[in-house]
Amino acid sequence: MKYQFANNIPESNEDPVGNILKVAGDPKVISFAGGLPAPELFPVEDLKKVTNEVYDESGREALQYSIAAGYPKLREEIAKRMNRSGIACDIDNIMITTGSQQSIDLTAKLFINPGDTVIVEQPTYLCALDVFRSYGAHMVGVPMDDDGMKMDALEQAVRDNPNTKFIYTIPSFQNPTGRTMPADRRQRMIEIAAKYNVMILEDDPYGAIRFAGQDVAPVKNYDHDERVIYMSTFSKILAPGLRIGWIVAEKNLVKKFTLMKQTVDVHSDNLTQHIIAKYMSDYNIDDHIAKIKDVYRRREGIMMDAIKKYFPTDAKYSQPEGGLFIWVEVPGVDTQTLFNTCIDHDVAFVPGEPFYADKVIPGTFRLNYSNMQDDKIVTGIERLGNAIKEAIGQQVEV
């Protein structure tokens, strides 16, 4: 049978990132590949308790169909949290989604026609790139420095692409680089978007996990004409298996999002929404996030010290103040050669290539420090350092 797929379906079934993660799943491999939170920090007992209470107090309601916008009590709890962060909103500005990935997909569905331009950071979240490609977007990558997307380059990109629908940004502890955009650049991004009449999709899954430095208000905090769509998730601050995220946007736009969501899944898991709302009502989620910060602060420090000790002196790397990732660039090394060598050394990372919308910078890769025990971080980075030196040696010999 020859299937008549839509034009935007990739011809190849190859999944390079999936293959990498499969290899990294070997128990003898120390993997820094996945963007996984630390499972020992999931509040299992607290969630078990509130789940039983939800069944006792509102079980029939929680197990029934619900509205696409989401459980009102959960939206109320999120609105309180958003207002504390500097984003003025009420529940009518909020829609619940089935994780961040659905927020990205619904935004693409709402705004992208084939051939429209989406401007992204270079590099950026690889699964967002996959979504934008699936809707036929023309993607333009904007280079970054240690402070994130360069604003002069961003303005040039918007000017050169008058069909730009939106700018996609992860301004806090960016995936994959771990970089954070300072307040002045966030304000400048708003100015550029207003000047050229484009939207901004602000993806903020990591912003609450700051363990060093000073907080920076979300881009949406500077938004005075409702052009920023803000999105976040409980995946990194509670547990990813819950699959609950949210969008904050202008109220009429939220209605459009709601119509789009009804065509996809009717509504996100109602029982899980009740459980999270009950958890946020009965517990201080910031106390839980403080525990996450303490562990990630320690693990990032251990990884950074090991990198300084075991990596070649010309290796460049980001120095995040929060989030889950460190971005590494090793001049003169082929990333695939390095990855293959690393597997021989029983250590894994994610190569940089899938994170680029267009021109790839060679020798780049992402490391995750949140999901590995302290002693294994040191061992894994030592193995990785040896593999880098071996890979460089192989290339010199060739």
mmCIF file of C-alpha atoms in Angstrom, residues 13-396:
data_model
loop_
_atom_site.group_PDB
_atom_site.id
_atom_site.type_symbol
_atom_site.label_atom_id
_atom_site.label_comp_id
_atom_site.label_asym_id
_atom_site.label_seq_id
_atom_site.Cartn_x
_atom_site.Cartn_y
_atom_site.Cartn_z
ATOM 1 C CA ASN A 13 11.087 7.848 9.068
ATOM 2 C CA GLU A 14 14.522 8.486 10.523
ATOM 3 C CA ASP A 15 14.489 9.865 14.070
ATOM 4 C CA PRO A 16 18.092 10.845 14.836
ATOM 5 C CA VAL A 17 17.328 12.297 18.257
ATOM 6 C CA GLY A 18 15.206 9.282 19.191
ATOM 7 C CA ASN A 19 18.036 7.009 18.137
ATOM 8 C CA ILE A 20 20.468 8.982 20.290
ATOM 9 C CA LEU A 21 18.201 8.787 23.328
ATOM 10 C CA LYS A 22 17.714 5.059 22.740
ATOM 11 C CA VAL A 23 21.468 4.512 22.796
ATOM 12 C CA ALA A 24 21.740 6.777 25.830
ATOM 13 C CA GLY A 25 19.147 4.617 27.596
ATOM 14 C CA ASP A 26 21.659 1.769 27.912
ATOM 15 C CA PRO A 27 22.096 1.344 31.703
ATOM 16 C CA LYS A 28 25.894 1.270 31.432
ATOM 17 C CA VAL A 29 25.896 4.657 29.640
ATOM 18 C CA ILE A 30 26.045 7.810 31.741
ATOM 19 C CA SER A 31 23.620 9.975 29.811
ATOM 20 C CA PHE A 32 23.535 13.752 29.779
ATOM 21 C CA ALA A 33 21.260 13.601 26.721
ATOM 22 C CA GLY A 34 17.664 13.886 27.903
ATOM 23 C CA GLY A 35 16.126 17.098 29.231
ATOM 24 C CA LEU A 36 14.755 15.210 32.206
ATOM 25 C CA PRO A 37 13.968 16.568 35.675
ATOM 26 C CA ALA A 38 15.287 14.654 38.677
ATOM 27 C CA PRO A 39 12.658 11.964 39.400
ATOM 28 C CA GLU A 40 13.611 11.687 43.069
ATOM 29 C CA LEU A 41 12.223 15.222 43.489
ATOM 30 C CA PHE A 42 8.734 14.400 42.236
ATOM 31 C CA PRO A 43 6.327 14.942 45.196
ATOM 32 C CA VAL A 44 4.868 11.439 44.939
ATOM 33 C CA GLU A 45 3.406 11.198 48.446
ATOM 34 C CA ASP A 46 1.858 14.674 48.322
ATOM 35 C CA LEU A 47 0.315 13.975 44.917
ATOM 36 C CA LYS A 48 -0.973 10.625 46.160
ATOM 37 C CA LYS A 49 -2.640 12.376 49.104
ATOM 38 C CA VAL A 50 -4.317 15.100 47.044
ATOM 39 C CA THR A 51 -5.396 12.575 44.401
ATOM 40 C CA ASN A 52 -7.313 10.609 47.035
ATOM 41 C CA GLU A 53 -8.841 13.852 48.306
ATOM 42 C CA VAL A 54 -9.923 14.795 44.766
ATOM 43 C CA TYR A 55 -11.656 11.425 44.396
ATOM 44 C CA ASP A 56 -13.388 11.885 47.763
ATOM 45 C CA GLU A 57 -14.392 15.525 47.261
ATOM 46 C CA SER A 58 -15.100 15.853 43.529
ATOM 47 C CA GLY A 59 -14.441 12.487 41.912
ATOM 48 C CA ARG A 60 -17.449 12.477 39.621
ATOM 49 C CA GLU A 61 -16.734 16.000 38.387
ATOM 50 C CA ALA A 62 -13.040 15.226 37.862
ATOM 51 C CA LEU A 63 -13.859 12.112 35.820
ATOM 52 C CA GLN A 64 -16.420 13.884 33.598
ATOM 53 C CA TYR A 65 -15.869 15.829 30.380
ATOM 54 C CA SER A 66 -14.828 19.434 30.963
ATOM 55 C CA ILE A 67 -14.379 22.718 29.103
ATOM 56 C CA ALA A 68 -11.538 23.195 26.620
ATOM 57 C CA ALA A 69 -10.188 26.292 28.385
ATOM 58 C CA GLY A 70 -9.460 24.202 31.450
ATOM 59 C CA TYR A 71 -10.571 23.661 35.035
ATOM 60 C CA PRO A 72 -11.406 27.129 36.466
ATOM 61 C CA LYS A 73 -9.792 26.491 39.866
ATOM 62 C CA LEU A 74 -6.508 25.519 38.226
ATOM 63 C CA ARG A 75 -6.638 28.619 36.030
ATOM 64 C CA GLU A 76 -7.253 30.694 39.163
ATOM 65 C CA GLU A 77 -4.149 29.232 40.819
ATOM 66 C CA ILE A 78 -2.082 29.874 37.676
ATOM 67 C CA ALA A 79 -3.414 33.456 37.443
ATOM 68 C CA LYS A 80 -2.229 34.117 41.005
ATOM 69 C CA ARG A 81 1.201 32.797 40.099
ATOM 70 C CA MET A 82 1.374 34.824 36.880
ATOM 71 C CA ASN A 83 0.422 38.055 38.636
ATOM 72 C CA ARG A 84 3.180 37.496 41.189
ATOM 73 C CA SER A 85 5.668 37.129 38.318
ATOM 74 C CA GLY A 86 4.634 40.444 36.756
ATOM 75 C CA ILE A 87 2.101 39.219 34.187
ATOM 76 C CA ALA A 88 -1.258 40.880 34.839
ATOM 77 C CA CYS A 89 -4.056 38.456 33.967
ATOM 78 C CA ASP A 90 -7.182 36.673 35.145
ATOM 79 C CA ILE A 91 -8.552 33.246 34.320
ATOM 80 C CA ASP A 92 -10.036 34.438 31.018
ATOM 81 C CA ASN A 93 -6.479 35.113 29.823
ATOM 82 C CA ILE A 94 -5.473 31.500 30.524
ATOM 83 C CA MET A 95 -6.021 28.230 28.698
ATOM 84 C CA ILE A 96 -4.788 24.858 29.938
ATOM 85 C CA THR A 97 -2.867 22.720 27.437
ATOM 86 C CA THR A 98 -1.579 19.172 27.286
ATOM 87 C CA GLY A 99 2.006 20.192 27.979
ATOM 88 C CA SER A 100 4.152 22.863 26.310
ATOM 89 C CA GLN A 101 4.310 20.928 23.070
ATOM 90 C CA GLN A 102 0.590 21.426 22.535
ATOM 91 C CA SER A 103 0.947 25.154 23.232
ATOM 92 C CA ILE A 104 3.554 25.382 20.462
ATOM 93 C CA ASP A 105 1.479 23.283 18.096
ATOM 94 C CA LEU A 106 -1.720 25.283 18.651
ATOM 95 C CA THR A 107 0.138 28.557 18.102
ATOM 96 C CA ALA A 108 1.531 27.234 14.842
ATOM 97 C CA LYS A 109 -1.921 26.012 13.819
ATOM 98 C CA LEU A 110 -3.402 29.447 14.539
ATOM 99 C CA PHE A 111 -0.832 31.599 12.760
ATOM 100 C CA ILE A 112 1.241 29.735 10.165
ATOM 101 C CA ASN A 113 0.331 29.341 6.521
ATOM 102 C CA PRO A 114 2.823 27.443 4.340
ATOM 103 C CA GLY A 115 5.669 29.794 3.465
ATOM 104 C CA ASP A 116 5.166 32.139 6.419
ATOM 105 C CA THR A 117 8.300 33.001 8.372
ATOM 106 C CA VAL A 118 8.943 32.123 11.999
ATOM 107 C CA ILE A 119 12.025 33.693 13.560
ATOM 108 C CA VAL A 120 13.836 31.623 16.165
ATOM 109 C CA GLU A 121 16.950 31.737 18.291
ATOM 110 C CA GLN A 122 19.936 29.974 16.773
ATOM 111 C CA PRO A 123 20.083 27.313 18.251
ATOM 112 C CA THR A 124 16.637 26.613 19.748
ATOM 113 C CA TYR A 125 14.341 23.882 21.083
ATOM 114 C CA LEU A 126 14.431 21.134 18.472
ATOM 115 C CA CYS A 127 10.818 19.964 18.945
ATOM 116 C CA ALA A 128 9.543 23.500 18.279
ATOM 117 C CA LEU A 129 11.453 23.444 14.997
ATOM 118 C CA ASP A 130 9.738 20.155 14.134
ATOM 119 C CA VAL A 131 6.320 21.695 14.783
ATOM 120 C CA PHE A 132 6.982 24.803 12.705
ATOM 121 C CA ARG A 133 8.290 22.674 9.824
ATOM 122 C CA SER A 134 5.157 20.521 9.962
ATOM 123 C CA TYR A 135 3.033 23.585 9.191
ATOM 124 C CA GLY A 136 5.236 24.612 6.274
ATOM 125 C CA ALA A 137 6.989 27.526 7.989
ATOM 126 C CA HIS A 138 10.102 29.182 6.596
ATOM 127 C CA MET A 139 12.389 29.411 9.610
ATOM 128 C CA VAL A 140 15.062 32.032 10.119
ATOM 129 C CA GLY A 141 17.620 31.617 12.889
ATOM 130 C CA VAL A 142 18.983 34.660 14.730
ATOM 131 C CA PRO A 143 22.475 34.321 16.244
ATOM 132 C CA MET A 144 22.985 34.491 19.993
ATOM 133 C CA ASP A 145 25.712 35.572 22.373
ATOM 134 C CA ASP A 146 25.972 34.950 26.108
ATOM 135 C CA ASP A 147 22.941 37.226 26.622
ATOM 136 C CA GLY A 148 20.719 35.413 24.169
ATOM 137 C CA MET A 149 19.303 36.554 20.844
ATOM 138 C CA LYS A 150 21.112 39.558 19.343
ATOM 139 C CA MET A 151 18.606 42.358 18.879
ATOM 140 C CA ASP A 152 20.267 44.045 15.885
ATOM 141 C CA ALA A 153 20.256 40.709 14.069
ATOM 142 C CA LEU A 154 16.654 40.124 15.119
ATOM 143 C CA GLU A 155 15.521 43.436 13.665
ATOM 144 C CA GLN A 156 17.382 42.705 10.439
ATOM 145 C CA ALA A 157 15.716 39.297 10.203
ATOM 146 C CA VAL A 158 12.239 40.770 10.705
ATOM 147 C CA ARG A 159 12.976 43.532 8.187
ATOM 148 C CA ASP A 160 14.187 40.980 5.625
ATOM 149 C CA ASN A 161 11.120 38.776 6.113
ATOM 150 C CA PRO A 162 7.954 40.892 5.935
ATOM 151 C CA ASN A 163 5.793 37.752 6.097
ATOM 152 C CA THR A 164 7.030 36.983 9.633
ATOM 153 C CA LYS A 165 4.162 35.705 11.790
ATOM 154 C CA PHE A 166 5.938 35.497 15.125
ATOM 155 C CA ILE A 167 9.238 35.390 16.979
ATOM 156 C CA TYR A 168 9.767 32.255 19.061
ATOM 157 C CA THR A 169 11.949 32.799 22.121
ATOM 158 C CA ILE A 170 12.968 30.911 25.266
ATOM 159 C CA PRO A 171 14.375 33.904 27.163
ATOM 160 C CA SER A 172 15.166 32.244 30.506
ATOM 161 C CA PHE A 173 17.728 29.409 30.765
ATOM 162 C CA GLN A 174 17.206 28.662 27.107
ATOM 163 C CA ASN A 175 17.022 25.176 25.652
ATOM 164 C CA PRO A 176 19.611 24.141 24.529
ATOM 165 C CA THR A 177 22.098 26.837 25.626
ATOM 166 C CA GLY A 178 21.059 27.672 29.202
ATOM 167 C CA ARG A 179 21.437 31.389 28.387
ATOM 168 C CA THR A 180 19.191 34.112 29.782
ATOM 169 C CA MET A 181 18.144 37.290 27.998
ATOM 170 C CA PRO A 182 18.547 40.424 30.156
ATOM 171 C CA ALA A 183 15.718 42.889 30.712
ATOM 172 C CA ASP A 184 16.932 45.484 28.202
ATOM 173 C CA ARG A 185 16.908 42.942 25.372
ATOM 174 C CA ARG A 186 13.439 41.766 26.361
ATOM 175 C CA GLN A 187 12.205 45.337 26.160
ATOM 176 C CA ARG A 188 13.963 45.807 22.825
ATOM 177 C CA MET A 189 12.331 42.648 21.462
ATOM 178 C CA ILE A 190 8.914 44.094 22.293
ATOM 179 C CA GLU A 191 9.851 47.329 20.505
ATOM 180 C CA ILE A 192 10.943 45.453 17.380
ATOM 181 C CA ALA A 193 7.804 43.305 17.371
ATOM 182 C CA ALA A 194 5.632 46.415 17.694
ATOM 183 C CA LYS A 195 7.533 48.303 14.980
ATOM 184 C CA TYR A 196 7.042 45.495 12.442
ATOM 185 C CA ASN A 197 3.679 44.254 13.776
ATOM 186 C CA VAL A 198 4.643 40.679 14.588
ATOM 187 C CA MET A 199 3.709 38.414 17.497
ATOM 188 C CA ILE A 200 6.048 36.874 20.074
ATOM 189 C CA LEU A 201 5.705 33.346 21.436
ATOM 190 C CA GLU A 202 7.474 33.323 24.812
ATOM 191 C CA ASP A 203 8.277 29.789 25.972
ATOM 192 C CA ASP A 204 9.093 29.764 29.702
ATOM 193 C CA PRO A 205 9.366 26.223 31.077
ATOM 194 C CA TYR A 206 12.498 26.914 33.135
ATOM 195 C CA GLY A 207 12.147 30.500 34.426
ATOM 196 C CA ALA A 208 11.097 29.468 37.933
ATOM 197 C CA ILE A 209 14.231 27.329 38.358
ATOM 198 C CA ARG A 210 16.704 30.153 38.991
ATOM 199 C CA PHE A 211 19.418 29.138 41.452
ATOM 200 C CA ALA A 212 21.856 32.062 40.970
ATOM 201 C CA GLY A 213 21.730 35.725 39.974
ATOM 202 C CA GLN A 214 18.730 38.034 39.880
ATOM 203 C CA ASP A 215 15.246 37.321 38.550
ATOM 204 C CA VAL A 216 14.308 38.875 35.199
ATOM 205 C CA ALA A 217 10.653 39.620 34.451
ATOM 206 C CA PRO A 218 9.079 37.691 31.547
ATOM 207 C CA VAL A 219 8.986 39.319 28.121
ATOM 208 C CA LYS A 220 5.212 39.532 28.521
ATOM 209 C CA ASN A 221 5.739 41.826 31.502
ATOM 210 C CA TYR A 222 6.806 44.523 28.991
ATOM 211 C CA ASP A 223 3.926 43.828 26.596
ATOM 212 C CA HIS A 224 1.473 46.730 26.377
ATOM 213 C CA ASP A 225 -0.432 45.843 23.205
ATOM 214 C CA GLU A 226 -1.174 42.124 23.686
ATOM 215 C CA ARG A 227 1.318 40.795 21.122
ATOM 216 C CA VAL A 228 3.060 38.298 23.440
ATOM 217 C CA ILE A 229 1.692 34.777 23.862
ATOM 218 C CA TYR A 230 3.219 33.417 27.061
ATOM 219 C CA MET A 231 3.432 29.690 27.688
ATOM 220 C CA SER A 232 4.709 27.551 30.543
ATOM 221 C CA THR A 233 4.299 24.096 32.045
ATOM 222 C CA PHE A 234 4.254 22.040 35.234
ATOM 223 C CA SER A 235 6.718 19.576 33.675
ATOM 224 C CA LYS A 236 9.828 21.136 35.197
ATOM 225 C CA ILE A 237 8.357 22.486 38.469
ATOM 226 C CA LEU A 238 6.164 19.522 39.439
ATOM 227 C CA ALA A 239 6.345 16.446 37.160
ATOM 228 C CA PRO A 240 6.418 15.985 33.359
ATOM 229 C CA GLY A 241 4.178 12.916 33.372
ATOM 230 C CA LEU A 242 1.248 15.115 34.416
ATOM 231 C CA ARG A 243 1.318 16.636 30.889
ATOM 232 C CA ILE A 244 -0.226 19.957 31.885
ATOM 233 C CA GLY A 245 0.865 23.368 30.607
ATOM 234 C CA TRP A 246 -0.803 26.711 30.021
ATOM 235 C CA ILE A 247 -1.040 29.699 27.708
ATOM 236 C CA VAL A 248 -1.506 33.334 28.776
ATOM 237 C CA ALA A 249 -2.786 35.655 26.058
ATOM 238 C CA GLU A 250 -5.303 38.377 25.222
ATOM 239 C CA LYS A 251 -8.822 37.179 26.022
ATOM 240 C CA ASN A 252 -10.154 37.095 22.460
ATOM 241 C CA LEU A 253 -7.033 35.253 21.365
ATOM 242 C CA VAL A 254 -7.580 32.711 24.147
ATOM 243 C CA LYS A 255 -11.043 32.092 22.666
ATOM 244 C CA LYS A 256 -9.388 31.306 19.318
ATOM 245 C CA PHE A 257 -6.941 28.980 21.046
ATOM 246 C CA THR A 258 -9.870 27.272 22.763
ATOM 247 C CA LEU A 259 -11.614 26.648 19.437
ATOM 248 C CA MET A 260 -8.410 25.146 18.040
ATOM 249 C CA LYS A 261 -7.924 22.966 21.117
ATOM 250 C CA GLN A 262 -11.443 21.546 20.818
ATOM 251 C CA THR A 263 -10.493 20.124 17.417
ATOM 252 C CA VAL A 264 -7.435 18.406 18.878
ATOM 253 C CA ASP A 265 -8.360 16.770 22.192
ATOM 254 C CA VAL A 266 -11.578 18.449 23.464
ATOM 255 C CA HIS A 267 -9.807 19.257 26.737
ATOM 256 C CA SER A 268 -6.679 18.295 28.665
ATOM 257 C CA ASP A 269 -6.914 15.556 31.286
ATOM 258 C CA ASN A 270 -9.566 16.759 33.727
ATOM 259 C CA LEU A 271 -8.559 14.553 36.647
ATOM 260 C CA THR A 272 -4.953 15.743 36.457
ATOM 261 C CA GLN A 273 -6.105 19.368 36.384
ATOM 262 C CA HIS A 274 -8.107 18.796 39.571
ATOM 263 C CA ILE A 275 -5.095 17.128 41.215
ATOM 264 C CA ILE A 276 -2.724 19.999 40.379
ATOM 265 C CA ALA A 277 -5.264 22.614 41.483
ATOM 266 C CA LYS A 278 -5.702 20.788 44.791
ATOM 267 C CA TYR A 279 -1.932 20.480 45.203
ATOM 268 C CA MET A 280 -1.448 24.215 44.597
ATOM 269 C CA SER A 281 -4.242 25.025 47.032
ATOM 270 C CA ASP A 282 -3.004 22.752 49.830
ATOM 271 C CA TYR A 283 0.769 23.146 49.380
ATOM 272 C CA ASN A 284 3.169 25.980 48.595
ATOM 273 C CA ILE A 285 4.571 24.967 45.216
ATOM 274 C CA ASP A 286 7.409 27.460 45.696
ATOM 275 C CA ASP A 287 8.642 25.388 48.646
ATOM 276 C CA HIS A 288 8.826 22.415 46.292
ATOM 277 C CA ILE A 289 10.583 24.497 43.619
ATOM 278 C CA ALA A 290 13.130 25.596 46.250
ATOM 279 C CA LYS A 291 14.091 21.922 46.705
ATOM 280 C CA ILE A 292 14.553 21.586 42.940
ATOM 281 C CA LYS A 293 16.757 24.686 42.876
ATOM 282 C CA ASP A 294 18.986 23.361 45.660
ATOM 283 C CA VAL A 295 19.643 20.077 43.857
ATOM 284 C CA TYR A 296 20.155 21.656 40.434
ATOM 285 C CA ARG A 297 22.459 24.332 41.852
ATOM 286 C CA ARG A 298 24.674 21.603 43.307
ATOM 287 C CA ARG A 299 24.639 19.439 40.182
ATOM 288 C CA GLU A 300 25.335 22.333 37.834
ATOM 289 C CA GLY A 301 28.280 23.332 40.033
ATOM 290 C CA ILE A 302 29.655 19.788 40.040
ATOM 291 C CA MET A 303 29.353 19.549 36.254
ATOM 292 C CA MET A 304 30.929 22.957 35.711
ATOM 293 C CA ASP A 305 33.910 22.106 37.932
ATOM 294 C CA ALA A 306 34.368 18.787 36.101
ATOM 295 C CA ILE A 307 34.192 20.509 32.700
ATOM 296 C CA LYS A 308 36.923 22.924 33.746
ATOM 297 C CA LYS A 309 39.039 20.013 34.925
ATOM 298 C CA TYR A 310 38.576 17.483 32.104
ATOM 299 C CA PHE A 311 37.681 19.385 28.899
ATOM 300 C CA PRO A 312 40.261 20.861 26.510
ATOM 301 C CA THR A 313 41.168 24.441 27.405
ATOM 302 C CA ASP A 314 39.748 25.794 24.133
ATOM 303 C CA ALA A 315 36.286 24.338 24.787
ATOM 304 C CA LYS A 316 33.603 27.012 25.213
ATOM 305 C CA TYR A 317 30.558 26.511 27.396
ATOM 306 C CA SER A 318 27.616 28.471 28.759
ATOM 307 C CA GLN A 319 27.356 29.206 32.473
ATOM 308 C CA PRO A 320 23.645 29.033 33.309
ATOM 309 C CA GLU A 321 22.113 30.541 36.429
ATOM 310 C CA GLY A 322 19.173 28.144 36.332
ATOM 311 C CA GLY A 323 17.318 25.625 34.213
ATOM 312 C CA LEU A 324 18.639 22.242 33.097
ATOM 313 C CA PHE A 325 21.295 22.692 30.414
ATOM 314 C CA ILE A 326 24.877 23.618 29.548
ATOM 315 C CA TRP A 327 25.823 24.269 25.903
ATOM 316 C CA VAL A 328 29.311 23.302 24.770
ATOM 317 C CA GLU A 329 31.294 24.211 21.669
ATOM 318 C CA VAL A 330 34.545 22.371 20.909
ATOM 319 C CA PRO A 331 36.349 24.016 17.987
ATOM 320 C CA GLY A 332 37.541 21.695 15.255
ATOM 321 C CA VAL A 333 35.649 18.569 16.260
ATOM 322 C CA ASP A 334 33.027 16.718 14.207
ATOM 323 C CA THR A 335 30.049 16.200 16.509
ATOM 324 C CA GLN A 336 28.980 12.843 15.057
ATOM 325 C CA THR A 337 32.532 11.490 15.359
ATOM 326 C CA LEU A 338 32.553 12.724 18.941
ATOM 327 C CA PHE A 339 29.187 11.146 19.706
ATOM 328 C CA ASN A 340 30.325 7.768 18.354
ATOM 329 C CA THR A 341 33.515 8.002 20.398
ATOM 330 C CA CYS A 342 31.501 8.912 23.492
ATOM 331 C CA ILE A 343 29.295 5.851 23.127
ATOM 332 C CA ASP A 344 32.488 3.769 23.131
ATOM 333 C CA HIS A 345 33.312 5.537 26.418
ATOM 334 C CA ASP A 346 29.795 4.855 27.803
ATOM 335 C CA VAL A 347 28.732 8.486 27.987
ATOM 336 C CA ALA A 348 26.140 10.382 25.905
ATOM 337 C CA PHE A 349 25.024 13.916 25.011
ATOM 338 C CA VAL A 350 22.718 15.453 22.395
ATOM 339 C CA PRO A 351 24.602 16.723 19.305
ATOM 340 C CA GLY A 352 23.925 20.331 18.373
ATOM 341 C CA GLU A 353 22.768 19.837 14.785
ATOM 342 C CA PRO A 354 19.017 19.254 15.427
ATOM 343 C CA PHE A 355 18.774 22.536 17.378
ATOM 344 C CA TYR A 356 19.589 24.705 14.345
ATOM 345 C CA ALA A 357 16.963 26.118 11.988
ATOM 346 C CA ASP A 358 19.489 26.705 9.208
ATOM 347 C CA LYS A 359 23.282 27.039 9.300
ATOM 348 C CA VAL A 360 24.810 24.656 11.850
ATOM 349 C CA ILE A 361 27.784 25.543 14.043
ATOM 350 C CA PRO A 362 29.924 22.359 14.162
ATOM 351 C CA GLY A 363 31.299 20.909 17.368
ATOM 352 C CA THR A 364 28.324 21.924 19.498
ATOM 353 C CA PHE A 365 26.330 19.781 21.924
ATOM 354 C CA ARG A 366 23.958 20.000 24.899
ATOM 355 C CA LEU A 367 24.537 18.579 28.367
ATOM 356 C CA ASN A 368 21.843 18.016 31.000
ATOM 357 C CA TYR A 369 22.844 18.085 34.677
ATOM 358 C CA SER A 370 19.461 17.708 36.398
ATOM 359 C CA ASN A 371 18.920 13.977 35.907
ATOM 360 C CA MET A 372 22.214 12.425 37.001
ATOM 361 C CA GLN A 373 23.548 11.627 40.459
ATOM 362 C CA ASP A 374 26.468 13.735 41.708
ATOM 363 C CA ASP A 375 29.176 11.078 41.498
ATOM 364 C CA LYS A 376 28.110 9.987 38.024
ATOM 365 C CA ILE A 377 28.322 13.579 36.791
ATOM 366 C CA VAL A 378 32.034 13.670 37.595
ATOM 367 C CA THR A 379 32.664 10.223 36.086
ATOM 368 C CA GLY A 380 30.631 11.045 32.985
ATOM 369 C CA ILE A 381 32.353 14.367 32.342
ATOM 370 C CA GLU A 382 35.760 12.721 32.764
ATOM 371 C CA ARG A 383 34.752 10.118 30.154
ATOM 372 C CA LEU A 384 33.446 12.866 27.888
ATOM 373 C CA GLY A 385 36.653 14.859 28.240
ATOM 374 C CA ASN A 386 38.707 11.795 27.281
ATOM 375 C CA ALA A 387 36.393 11.144 24.334
ATOM 376 C CA ILE A 388 36.779 14.731 23.083
ATOM 377 C CA LYS A 389 40.567 14.446 23.147
ATOM 378 C CA GLU A 390 40.383 11.073 21.398
ATOM 379 C CA ALA A 391 38.000 12.397 18.716
ATOM 380 C CA ILE A 392 40.261 15.382 18.062
ATOM 381 C CA GLY A 393 43.203 13.005 17.800
ATOM 382 C CA GLN A 394 41.346 10.823 15.282
ATOM 383 C CA GLN A 395 40.610 13.821 13.103
ATOM 384 C CA VAL A 396 44.224 15.006 13.239
#
